[in-house]
mmCIF file of C-alpha atoms in Angstrom:
data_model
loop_
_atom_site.group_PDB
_atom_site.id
_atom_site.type_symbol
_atom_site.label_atom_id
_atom_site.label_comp_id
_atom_site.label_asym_id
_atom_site.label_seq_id
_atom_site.Cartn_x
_atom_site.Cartn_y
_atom_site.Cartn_z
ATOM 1 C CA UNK A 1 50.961 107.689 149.308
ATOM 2 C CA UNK A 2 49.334 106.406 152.336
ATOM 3 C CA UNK A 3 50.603 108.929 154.523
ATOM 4 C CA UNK A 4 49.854 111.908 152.712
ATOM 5 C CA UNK A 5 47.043 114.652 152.845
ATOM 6 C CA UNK A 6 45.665 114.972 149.693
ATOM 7 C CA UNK A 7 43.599 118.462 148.368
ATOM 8 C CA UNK A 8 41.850 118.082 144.961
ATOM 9 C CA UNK A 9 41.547 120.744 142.737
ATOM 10 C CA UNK A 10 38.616 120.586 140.212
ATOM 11 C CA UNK A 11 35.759 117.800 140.591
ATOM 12 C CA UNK A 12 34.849 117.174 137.344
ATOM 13 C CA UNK A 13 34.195 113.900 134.875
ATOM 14 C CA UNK A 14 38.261 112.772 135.999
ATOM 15 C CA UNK A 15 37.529 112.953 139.768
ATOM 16 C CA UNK A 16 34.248 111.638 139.393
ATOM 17 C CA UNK A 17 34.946 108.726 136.923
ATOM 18 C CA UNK A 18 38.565 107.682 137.194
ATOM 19 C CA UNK A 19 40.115 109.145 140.777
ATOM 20 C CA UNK A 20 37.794 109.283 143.469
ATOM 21 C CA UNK A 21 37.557 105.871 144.082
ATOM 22 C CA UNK A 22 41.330 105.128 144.419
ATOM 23 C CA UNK A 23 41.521 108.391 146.441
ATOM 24 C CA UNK A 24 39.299 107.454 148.380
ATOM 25 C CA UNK A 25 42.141 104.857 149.814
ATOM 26 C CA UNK A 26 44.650 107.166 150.678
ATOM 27 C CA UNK A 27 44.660 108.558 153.872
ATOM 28 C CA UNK A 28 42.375 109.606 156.018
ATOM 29 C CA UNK A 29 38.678 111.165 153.094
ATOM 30 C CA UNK A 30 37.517 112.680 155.565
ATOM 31 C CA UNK A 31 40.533 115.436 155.919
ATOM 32 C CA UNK A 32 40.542 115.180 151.823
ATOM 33 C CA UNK A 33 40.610 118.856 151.118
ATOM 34 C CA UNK A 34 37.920 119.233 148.047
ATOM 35 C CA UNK A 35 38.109 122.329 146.096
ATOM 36 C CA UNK A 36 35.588 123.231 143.204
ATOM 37 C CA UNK A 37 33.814 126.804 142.122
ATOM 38 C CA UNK A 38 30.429 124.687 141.376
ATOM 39 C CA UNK A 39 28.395 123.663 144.252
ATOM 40 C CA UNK A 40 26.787 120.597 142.413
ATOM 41 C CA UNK A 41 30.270 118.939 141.887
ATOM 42 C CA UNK A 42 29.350 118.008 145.918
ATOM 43 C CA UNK A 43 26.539 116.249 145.065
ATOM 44 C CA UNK A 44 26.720 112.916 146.304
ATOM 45 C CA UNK A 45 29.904 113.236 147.884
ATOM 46 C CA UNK A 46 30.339 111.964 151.514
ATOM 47 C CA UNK A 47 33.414 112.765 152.444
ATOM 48 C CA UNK A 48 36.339 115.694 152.703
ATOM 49 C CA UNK A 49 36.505 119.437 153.402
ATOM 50 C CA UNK A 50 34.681 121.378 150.805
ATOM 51 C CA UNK A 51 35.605 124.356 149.516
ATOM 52 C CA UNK A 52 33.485 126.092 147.039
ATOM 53 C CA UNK A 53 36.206 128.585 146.012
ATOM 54 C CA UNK A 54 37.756 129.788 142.683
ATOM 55 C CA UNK A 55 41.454 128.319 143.132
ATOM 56 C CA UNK A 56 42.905 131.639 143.139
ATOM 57 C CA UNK A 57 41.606 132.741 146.641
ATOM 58 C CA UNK A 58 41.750 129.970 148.645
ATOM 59 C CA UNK A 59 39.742 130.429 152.079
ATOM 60 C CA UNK A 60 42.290 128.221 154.072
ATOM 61 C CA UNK A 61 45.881 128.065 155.002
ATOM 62 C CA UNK A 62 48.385 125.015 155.129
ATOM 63 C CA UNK A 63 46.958 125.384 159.055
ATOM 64 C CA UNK A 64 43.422 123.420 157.440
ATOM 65 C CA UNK A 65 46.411 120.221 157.311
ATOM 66 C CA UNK A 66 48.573 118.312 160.182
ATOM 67 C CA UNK A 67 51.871 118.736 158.372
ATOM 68 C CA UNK A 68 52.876 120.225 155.215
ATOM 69 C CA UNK A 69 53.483 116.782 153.294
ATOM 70 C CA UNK A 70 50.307 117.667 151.506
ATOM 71 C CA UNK A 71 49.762 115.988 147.765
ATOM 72 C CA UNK A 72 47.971 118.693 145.445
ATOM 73 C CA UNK A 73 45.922 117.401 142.560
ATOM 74 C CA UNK A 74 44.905 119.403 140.365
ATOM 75 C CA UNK A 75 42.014 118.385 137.789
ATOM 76 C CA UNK A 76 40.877 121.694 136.234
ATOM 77 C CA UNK A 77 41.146 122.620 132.432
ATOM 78 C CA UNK A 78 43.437 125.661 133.830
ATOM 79 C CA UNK A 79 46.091 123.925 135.141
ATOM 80 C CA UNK A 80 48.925 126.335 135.494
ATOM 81 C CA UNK A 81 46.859 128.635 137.066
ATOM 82 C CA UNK A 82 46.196 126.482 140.349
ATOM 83 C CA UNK A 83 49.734 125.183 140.366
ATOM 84 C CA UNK A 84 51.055 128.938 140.653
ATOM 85 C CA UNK A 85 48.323 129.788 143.412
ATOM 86 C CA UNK A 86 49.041 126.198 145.387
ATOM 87 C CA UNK A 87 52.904 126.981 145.111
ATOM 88 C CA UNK A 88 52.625 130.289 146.609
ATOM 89 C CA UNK A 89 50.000 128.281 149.614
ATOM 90 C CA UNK A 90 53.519 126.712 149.766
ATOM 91 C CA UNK A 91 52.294 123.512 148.734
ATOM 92 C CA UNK A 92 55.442 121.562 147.185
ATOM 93 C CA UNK A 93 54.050 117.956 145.708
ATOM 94 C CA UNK A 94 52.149 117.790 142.639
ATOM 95 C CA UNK A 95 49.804 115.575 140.217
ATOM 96 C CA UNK A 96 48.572 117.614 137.710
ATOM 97 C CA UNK A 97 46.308 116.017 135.224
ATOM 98 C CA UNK A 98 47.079 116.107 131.219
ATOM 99 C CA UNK A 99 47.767 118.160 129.370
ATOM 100 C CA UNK A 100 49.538 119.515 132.054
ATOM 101 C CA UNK A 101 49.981 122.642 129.997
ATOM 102 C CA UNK A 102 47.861 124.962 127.077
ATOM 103 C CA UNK A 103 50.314 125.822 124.503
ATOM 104 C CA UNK A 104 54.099 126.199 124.036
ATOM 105 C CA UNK A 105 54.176 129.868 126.023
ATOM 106 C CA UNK A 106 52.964 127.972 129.083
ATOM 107 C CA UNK A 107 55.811 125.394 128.476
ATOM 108 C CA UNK A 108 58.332 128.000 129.365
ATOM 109 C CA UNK A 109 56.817 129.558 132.489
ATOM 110 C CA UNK A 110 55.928 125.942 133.567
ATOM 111 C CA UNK A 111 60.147 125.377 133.078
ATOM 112 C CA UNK A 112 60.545 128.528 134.536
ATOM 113 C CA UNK A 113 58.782 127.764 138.337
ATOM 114 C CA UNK A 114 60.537 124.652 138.669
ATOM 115 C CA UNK A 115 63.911 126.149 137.795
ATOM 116 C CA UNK A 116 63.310 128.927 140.216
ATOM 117 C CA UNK A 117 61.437 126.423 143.090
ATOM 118 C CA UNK A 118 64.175 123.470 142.383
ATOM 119 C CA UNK A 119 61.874 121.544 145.663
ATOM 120 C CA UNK A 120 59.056 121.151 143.701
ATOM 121 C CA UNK A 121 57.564 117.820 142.752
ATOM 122 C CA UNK A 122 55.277 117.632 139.630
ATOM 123 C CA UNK A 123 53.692 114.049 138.504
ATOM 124 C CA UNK A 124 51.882 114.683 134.952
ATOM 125 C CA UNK A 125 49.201 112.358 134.896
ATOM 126 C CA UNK A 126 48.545 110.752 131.452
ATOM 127 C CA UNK A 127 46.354 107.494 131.591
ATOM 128 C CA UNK A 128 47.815 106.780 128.291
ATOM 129 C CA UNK A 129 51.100 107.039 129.442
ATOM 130 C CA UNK A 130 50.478 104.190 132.001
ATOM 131 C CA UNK A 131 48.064 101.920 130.042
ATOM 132 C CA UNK A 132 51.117 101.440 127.844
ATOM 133 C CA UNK A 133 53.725 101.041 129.904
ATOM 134 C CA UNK A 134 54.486 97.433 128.418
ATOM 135 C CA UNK A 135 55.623 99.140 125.484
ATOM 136 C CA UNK A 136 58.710 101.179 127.627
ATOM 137 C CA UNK A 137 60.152 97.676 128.400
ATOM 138 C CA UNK A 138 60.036 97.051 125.180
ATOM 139 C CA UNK A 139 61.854 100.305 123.654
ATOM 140 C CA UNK A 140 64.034 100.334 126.523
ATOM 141 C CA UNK A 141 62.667 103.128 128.737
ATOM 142 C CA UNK A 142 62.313 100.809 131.457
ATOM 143 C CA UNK A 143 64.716 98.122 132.617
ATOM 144 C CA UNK A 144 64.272 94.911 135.027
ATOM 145 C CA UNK A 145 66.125 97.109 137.665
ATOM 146 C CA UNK A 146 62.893 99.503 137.535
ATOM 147 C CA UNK A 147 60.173 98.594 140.587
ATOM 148 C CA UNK A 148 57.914 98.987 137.282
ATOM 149 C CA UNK A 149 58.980 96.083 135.474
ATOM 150 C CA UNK A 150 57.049 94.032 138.313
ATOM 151 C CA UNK A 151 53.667 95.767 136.846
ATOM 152 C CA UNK A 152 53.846 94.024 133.690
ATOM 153 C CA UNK A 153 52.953 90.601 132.747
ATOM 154 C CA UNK A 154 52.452 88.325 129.526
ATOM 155 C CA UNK A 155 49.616 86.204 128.506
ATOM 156 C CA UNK A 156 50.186 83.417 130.801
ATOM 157 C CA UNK A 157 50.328 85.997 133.853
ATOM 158 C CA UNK A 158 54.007 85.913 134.359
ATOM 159 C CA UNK A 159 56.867 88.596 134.650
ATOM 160 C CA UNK A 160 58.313 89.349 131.441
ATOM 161 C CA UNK A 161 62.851 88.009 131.139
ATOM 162 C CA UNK A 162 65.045 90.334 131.542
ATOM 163 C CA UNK A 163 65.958 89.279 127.845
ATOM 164 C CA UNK A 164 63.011 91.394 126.745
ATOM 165 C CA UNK A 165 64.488 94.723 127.774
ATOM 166 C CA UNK A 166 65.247 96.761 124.909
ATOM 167 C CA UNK A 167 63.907 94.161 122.547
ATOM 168 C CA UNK A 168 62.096 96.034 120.018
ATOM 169 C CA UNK A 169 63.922 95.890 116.814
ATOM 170 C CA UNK A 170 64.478 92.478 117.314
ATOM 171 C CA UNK A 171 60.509 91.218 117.374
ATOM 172 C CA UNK A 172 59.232 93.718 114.767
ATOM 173 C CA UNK A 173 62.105 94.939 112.581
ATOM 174 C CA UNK A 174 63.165 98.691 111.394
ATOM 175 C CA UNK A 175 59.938 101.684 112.645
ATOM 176 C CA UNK A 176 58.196 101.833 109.561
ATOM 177 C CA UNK A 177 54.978 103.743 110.596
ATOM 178 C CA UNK A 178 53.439 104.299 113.509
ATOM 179 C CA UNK A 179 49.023 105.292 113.530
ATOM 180 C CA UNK A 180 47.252 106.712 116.030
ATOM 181 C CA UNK A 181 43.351 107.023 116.390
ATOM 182 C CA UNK A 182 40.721 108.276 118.755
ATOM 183 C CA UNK A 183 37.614 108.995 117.350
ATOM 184 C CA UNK A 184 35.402 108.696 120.029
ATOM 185 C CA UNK A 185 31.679 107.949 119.661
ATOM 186 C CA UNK A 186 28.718 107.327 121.484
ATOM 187 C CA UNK A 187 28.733 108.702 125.400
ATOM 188 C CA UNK A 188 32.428 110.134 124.733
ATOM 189 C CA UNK A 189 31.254 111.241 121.377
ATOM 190 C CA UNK A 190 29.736 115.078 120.475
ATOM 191 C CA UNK A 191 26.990 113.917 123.356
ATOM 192 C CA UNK A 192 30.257 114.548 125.871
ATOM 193 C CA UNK A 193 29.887 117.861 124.660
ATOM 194 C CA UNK A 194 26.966 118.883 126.493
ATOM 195 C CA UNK A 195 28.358 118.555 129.716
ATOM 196 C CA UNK A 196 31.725 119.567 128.935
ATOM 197 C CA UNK A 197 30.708 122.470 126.481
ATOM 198 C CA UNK A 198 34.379 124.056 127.223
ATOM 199 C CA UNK A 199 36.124 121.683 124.923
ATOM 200 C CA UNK A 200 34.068 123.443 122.125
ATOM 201 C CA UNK A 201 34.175 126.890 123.765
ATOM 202 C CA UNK A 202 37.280 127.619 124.896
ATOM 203 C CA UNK A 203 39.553 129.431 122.716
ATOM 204 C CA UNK A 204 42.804 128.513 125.447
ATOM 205 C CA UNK A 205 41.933 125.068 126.774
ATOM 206 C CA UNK A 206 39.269 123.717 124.745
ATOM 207 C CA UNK A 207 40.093 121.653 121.410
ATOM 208 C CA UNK A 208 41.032 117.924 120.646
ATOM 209 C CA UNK A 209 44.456 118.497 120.212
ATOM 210 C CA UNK A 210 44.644 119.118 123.953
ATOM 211 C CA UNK A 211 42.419 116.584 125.382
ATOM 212 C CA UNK A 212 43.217 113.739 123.118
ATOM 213 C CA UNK A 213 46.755 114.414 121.421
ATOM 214 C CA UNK A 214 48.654 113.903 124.563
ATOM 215 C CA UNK A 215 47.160 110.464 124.580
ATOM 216 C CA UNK A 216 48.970 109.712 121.302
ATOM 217 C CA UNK A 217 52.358 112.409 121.292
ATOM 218 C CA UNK A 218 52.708 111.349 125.247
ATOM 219 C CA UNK A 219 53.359 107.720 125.029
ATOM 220 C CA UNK A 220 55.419 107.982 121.989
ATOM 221 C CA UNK A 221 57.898 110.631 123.509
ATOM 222 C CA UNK A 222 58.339 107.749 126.574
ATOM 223 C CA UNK A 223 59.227 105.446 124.662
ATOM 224 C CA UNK A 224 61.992 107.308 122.839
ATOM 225 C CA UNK A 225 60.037 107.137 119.440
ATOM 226 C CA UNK A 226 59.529 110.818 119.385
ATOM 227 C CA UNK A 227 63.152 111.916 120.362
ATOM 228 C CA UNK A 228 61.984 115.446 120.761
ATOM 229 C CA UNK A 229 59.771 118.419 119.219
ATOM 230 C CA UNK A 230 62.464 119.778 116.805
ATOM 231 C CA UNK A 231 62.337 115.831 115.468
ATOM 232 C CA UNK A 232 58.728 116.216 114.077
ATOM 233 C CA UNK A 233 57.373 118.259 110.782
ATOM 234 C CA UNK A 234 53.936 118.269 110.261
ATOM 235 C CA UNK A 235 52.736 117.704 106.490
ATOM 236 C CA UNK A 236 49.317 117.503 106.829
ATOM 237 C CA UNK A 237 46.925 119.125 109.464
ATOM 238 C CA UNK A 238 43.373 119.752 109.055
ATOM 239 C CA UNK A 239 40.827 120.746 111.940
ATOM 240 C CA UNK A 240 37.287 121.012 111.885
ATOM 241 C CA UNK A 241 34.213 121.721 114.120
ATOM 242 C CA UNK A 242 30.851 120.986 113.694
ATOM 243 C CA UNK A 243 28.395 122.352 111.412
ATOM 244 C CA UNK A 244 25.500 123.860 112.565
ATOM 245 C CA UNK A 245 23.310 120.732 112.641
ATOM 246 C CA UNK A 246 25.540 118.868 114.771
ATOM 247 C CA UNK A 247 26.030 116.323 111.771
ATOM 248 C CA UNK A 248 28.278 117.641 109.617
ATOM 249 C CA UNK A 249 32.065 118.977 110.046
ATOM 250 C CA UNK A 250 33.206 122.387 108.630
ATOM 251 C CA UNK A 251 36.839 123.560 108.582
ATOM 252 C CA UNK A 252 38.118 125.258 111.266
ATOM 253 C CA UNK A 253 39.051 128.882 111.508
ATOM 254 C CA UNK A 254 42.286 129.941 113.405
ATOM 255 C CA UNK A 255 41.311 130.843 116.940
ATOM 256 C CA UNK A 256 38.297 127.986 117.089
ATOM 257 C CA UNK A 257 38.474 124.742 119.239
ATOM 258 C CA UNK A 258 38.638 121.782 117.422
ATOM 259 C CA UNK A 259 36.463 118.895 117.017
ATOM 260 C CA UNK A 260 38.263 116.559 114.972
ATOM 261 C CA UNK A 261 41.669 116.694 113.063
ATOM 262 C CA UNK A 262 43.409 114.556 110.939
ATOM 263 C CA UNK A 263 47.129 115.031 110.651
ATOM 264 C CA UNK A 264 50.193 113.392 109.130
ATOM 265 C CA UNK A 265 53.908 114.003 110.521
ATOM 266 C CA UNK A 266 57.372 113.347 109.912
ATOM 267 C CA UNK A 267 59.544 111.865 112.920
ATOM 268 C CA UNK A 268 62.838 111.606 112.449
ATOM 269 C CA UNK A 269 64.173 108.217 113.640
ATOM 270 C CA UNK A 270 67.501 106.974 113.580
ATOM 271 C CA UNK A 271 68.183 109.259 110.641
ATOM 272 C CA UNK A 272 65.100 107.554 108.741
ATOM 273 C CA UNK A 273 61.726 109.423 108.317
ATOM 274 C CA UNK A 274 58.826 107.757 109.768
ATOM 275 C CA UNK A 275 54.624 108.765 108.725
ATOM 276 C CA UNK A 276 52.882 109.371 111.699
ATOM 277 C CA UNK A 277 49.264 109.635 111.120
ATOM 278 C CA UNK A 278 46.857 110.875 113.702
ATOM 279 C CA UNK A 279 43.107 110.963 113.566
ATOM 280 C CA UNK A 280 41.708 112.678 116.733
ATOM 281 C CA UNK A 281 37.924 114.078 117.789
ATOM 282 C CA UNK A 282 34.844 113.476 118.608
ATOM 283 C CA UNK A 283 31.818 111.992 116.184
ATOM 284 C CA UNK A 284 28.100 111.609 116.225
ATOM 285 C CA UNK A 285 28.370 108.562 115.426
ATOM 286 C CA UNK A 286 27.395 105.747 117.886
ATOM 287 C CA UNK A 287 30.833 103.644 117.654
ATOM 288 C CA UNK A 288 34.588 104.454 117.943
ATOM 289 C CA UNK A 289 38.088 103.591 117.347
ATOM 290 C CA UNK A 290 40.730 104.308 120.060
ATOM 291 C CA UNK A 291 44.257 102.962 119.450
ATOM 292 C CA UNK A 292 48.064 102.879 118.514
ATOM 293 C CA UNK A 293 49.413 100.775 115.543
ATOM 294 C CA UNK A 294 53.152 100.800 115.431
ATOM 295 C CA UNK A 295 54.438 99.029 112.319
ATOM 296 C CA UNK A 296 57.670 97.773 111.657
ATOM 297 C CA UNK A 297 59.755 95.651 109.044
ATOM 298 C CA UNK A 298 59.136 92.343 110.737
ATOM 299 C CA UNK A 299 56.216 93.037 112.879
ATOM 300 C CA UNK A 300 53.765 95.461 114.216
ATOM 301 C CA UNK A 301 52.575 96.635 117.715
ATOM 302 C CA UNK A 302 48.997 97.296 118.557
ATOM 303 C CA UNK A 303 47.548 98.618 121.503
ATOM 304 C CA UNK A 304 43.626 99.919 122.322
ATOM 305 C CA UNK A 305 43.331 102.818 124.853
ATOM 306 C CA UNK A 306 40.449 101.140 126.219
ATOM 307 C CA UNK A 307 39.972 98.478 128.850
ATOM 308 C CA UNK A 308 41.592 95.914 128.984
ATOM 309 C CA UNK A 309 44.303 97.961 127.246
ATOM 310 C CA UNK A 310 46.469 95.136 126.256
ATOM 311 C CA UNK A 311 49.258 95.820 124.303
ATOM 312 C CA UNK A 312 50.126 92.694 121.359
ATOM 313 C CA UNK A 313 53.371 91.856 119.697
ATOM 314 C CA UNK A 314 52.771 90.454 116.203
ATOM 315 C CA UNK A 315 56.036 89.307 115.029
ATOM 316 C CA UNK A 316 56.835 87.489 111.625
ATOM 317 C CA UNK A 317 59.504 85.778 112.477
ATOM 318 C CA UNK A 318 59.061 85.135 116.313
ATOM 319 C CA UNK A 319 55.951 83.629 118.766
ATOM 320 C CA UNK A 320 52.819 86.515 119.015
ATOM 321 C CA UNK A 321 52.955 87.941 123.071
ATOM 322 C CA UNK A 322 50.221 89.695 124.448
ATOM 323 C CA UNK A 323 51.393 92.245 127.558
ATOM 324 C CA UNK A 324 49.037 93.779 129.793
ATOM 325 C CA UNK A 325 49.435 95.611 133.350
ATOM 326 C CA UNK A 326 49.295 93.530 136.977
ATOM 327 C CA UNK A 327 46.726 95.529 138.556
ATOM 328 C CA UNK A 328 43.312 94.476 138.183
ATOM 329 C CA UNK A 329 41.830 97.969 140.219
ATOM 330 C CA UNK A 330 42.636 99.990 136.963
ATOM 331 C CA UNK A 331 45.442 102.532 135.649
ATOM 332 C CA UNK A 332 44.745 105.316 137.999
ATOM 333 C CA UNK A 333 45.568 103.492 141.224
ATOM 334 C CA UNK A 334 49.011 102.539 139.272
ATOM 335 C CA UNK A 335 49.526 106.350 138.245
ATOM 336 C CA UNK A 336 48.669 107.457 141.527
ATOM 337 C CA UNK A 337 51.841 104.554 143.325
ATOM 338 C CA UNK A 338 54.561 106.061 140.234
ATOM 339 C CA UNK A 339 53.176 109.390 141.574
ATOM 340 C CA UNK A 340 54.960 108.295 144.919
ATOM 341 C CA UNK A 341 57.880 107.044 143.142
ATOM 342 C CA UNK A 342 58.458 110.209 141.305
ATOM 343 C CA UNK A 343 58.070 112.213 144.983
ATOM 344 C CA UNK A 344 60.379 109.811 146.588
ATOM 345 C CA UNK A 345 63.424 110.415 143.781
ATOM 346 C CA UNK A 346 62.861 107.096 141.284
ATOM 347 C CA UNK A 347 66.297 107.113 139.286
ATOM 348 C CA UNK A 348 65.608 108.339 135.957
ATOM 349 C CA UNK A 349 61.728 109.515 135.722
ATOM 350 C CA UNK A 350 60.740 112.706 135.394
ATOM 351 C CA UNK A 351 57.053 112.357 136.275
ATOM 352 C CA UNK A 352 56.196 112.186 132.410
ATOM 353 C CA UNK A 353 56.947 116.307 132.623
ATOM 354 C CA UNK A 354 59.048 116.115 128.977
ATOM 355 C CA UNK A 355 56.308 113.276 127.618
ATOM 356 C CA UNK A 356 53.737 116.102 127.970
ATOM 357 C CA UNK A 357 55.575 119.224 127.268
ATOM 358 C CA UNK A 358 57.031 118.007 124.369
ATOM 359 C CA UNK A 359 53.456 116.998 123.071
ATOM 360 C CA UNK A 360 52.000 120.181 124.011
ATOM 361 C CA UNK A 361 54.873 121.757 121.676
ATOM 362 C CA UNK A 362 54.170 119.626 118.850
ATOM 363 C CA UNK A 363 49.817 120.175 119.218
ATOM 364 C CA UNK A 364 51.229 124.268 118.826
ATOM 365 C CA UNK A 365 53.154 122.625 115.500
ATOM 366 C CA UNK A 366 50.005 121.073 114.277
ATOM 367 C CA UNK A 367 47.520 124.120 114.842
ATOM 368 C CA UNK A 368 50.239 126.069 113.380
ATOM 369 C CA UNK A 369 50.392 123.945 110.215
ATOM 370 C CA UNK A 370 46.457 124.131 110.085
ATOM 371 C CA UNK A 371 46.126 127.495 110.075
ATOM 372 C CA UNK A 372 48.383 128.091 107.266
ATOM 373 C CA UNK A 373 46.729 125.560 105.400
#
């Protein structure tokens, strides 16, 4: 992406923490178009063209740029809203941050643009969905033909045999259950809260269904575990939010953000049905637990969401492998190069767009279930 002119929408705690140093590479910063309704998002920012603007009336035309191969990224909680506005600025090339989408009615009009603007390019950027891209080669998402195959290594710091495409069955038996858990705690615990009070406010885009689930639902859906939406029932969903000394949970009502939620679904997988349990949210608590369990007949698969995101291979009957990605700079620079490999046409991605709608269609499932309940 080198040769690209970049414009970033929304300078919040994913700029600031996870994509303004690798930005920082592409390109020329200082023509970085930086767009943000806050003046102290700035702060302490050197380089770019600011624009303190709502996203909606941008002061600037394509004119601000030396050609139109301009790379929008859009970081805000209202993500739709800024890719409508930037298409119509006749922007064409997209990374949109997770969830990508609110809810299953913004699924369809997100469908809708790119079946009416066919030239558009949309990269849904999912850490999640990168940190565990050892387990695509695995499932068979991925094969050795796939530039992608070269980010992976084993243990010993070499490139995984073609022999270990499509090799899941065979080092950990029959799906049996699959567990996923972020309960976050210290800084990204209810203390995150203060500085992103949305998550708790706001009735569209707040909740940890949307900020966390996709970090769960997403990486399944790649790697073919979760077929689609229609192959999930939910059994079990409770949501809560805090009680009013910050201590405690209480249910939640229906049109509240959630803090934490606990749910337990059905996939149907290869005509079996497999548990899915998910514990999501945020805790006062000073530790945490972030990571996927995937257990099968013969074996299990385990995998933390936090540096160094390693992804292990216990197998009964077969020698234990430990995967992890190439890059020692961190995910983001990765998601940013399969950005460019999604704009240039890579045979057979998508940009993760059905990984997150079709999580963002089984969070509506969950809340669904939960207000019933």
């Amino acid at each position: 992406m080198a040769r690209q002119e970049l414009m970033v929408v929304g300078l919040g705690a994913v700029y600031n923490e996870h994509l303004g140093a690798p930005l920082a590479l592409i390109g020329d910063p200082r023509r970085h178009v930086l767009i943000d309704r806050e003046q102290k998002r700035f702060d302490g920012i050197q380089n770019g063209i600011r624009v303190i603007s709502d996203v909606n009336f941008p002061p600037f035309s394509l004119n601000t740029f030396s050609d139109r191969q301009v790379v929008a990224i859009i970081a805000t909680p209202d993500h739709l809203t800024s890719l409508i506005s930037l298409k119509d600025l006749g922007i064409q090339k997209f990374i949109i941050e997770k969830p990508l989408v609110n809810n299953s009615q913004e699924v369809d009009v997100f469908r809708n643009i790119l079946m009416v603007n066919p030239h558009l390019k949309v990269y849904a950027l999912e850490m999640c969905i990168t940190k565990l891209l050892p387990l695509y080669l695995l499932t068979g998402q991925i094969n050795p033909d796939d530039p992608r195959w070269q980010w992976v290594e084993d243990q010993s710091g070499r490139i995984l045999p073609r022999n270990f495409f499509n090799s899941f069955e065979s080092r950990i038996g029959e799906l049996q259950a699959i567990e996923g858990t972020l309960s976050e705690g210290g800084d990204y615990g209810t203390a995150d809260l203060v500085e992103r009070s949305w998550l708790e406010k706001d009735k569209l885009r707040g909740g940890m269904l949307l900020d966390l689930g996709t970090h769960v639902l997403g990486p399944l859906v790649t790697a073919g575990l979760i077929d689609s939406p229609d192959s999930i029932q939910v059994d079990i969903a409770k949501r809560y939010v805090l009680g009013e000394n910050r201590r405690s949970f209480v249910e939640a009502k229906a049109n509240q953000p959630e803090i934490y939620v606990h749910a337990l679904l059905g996939i149907k997988y290869q005509g079996r049905d497999i548990p899915l349990t998910m514990t999501l949210g945020k805790t006062y608590f000073s530790g945490g637990m972030w990571g996927l369990k995937i257990s099968g007949s013969n074996g299990e698969i385990s995998m933390g969401f936090l540096p160094p995101q390693k992804v292990n291979i216990a197998s009964y009957n077969r020698n234990n492998i430990q995967l992890g990605l190439k890059n020692e700079n961190g995910v983001y620079p990765l998601s940013l190069t399969e950005a460019e490999m999604c704009f240039r046409g890579l045979k057979g991605f998508d940009g993760n767009q059905k990984a997150l709608l079709d999580s963002i269609i089984i969070i509506d499932k969950i809340k669904a279930a939960s207000n019933k309940a």
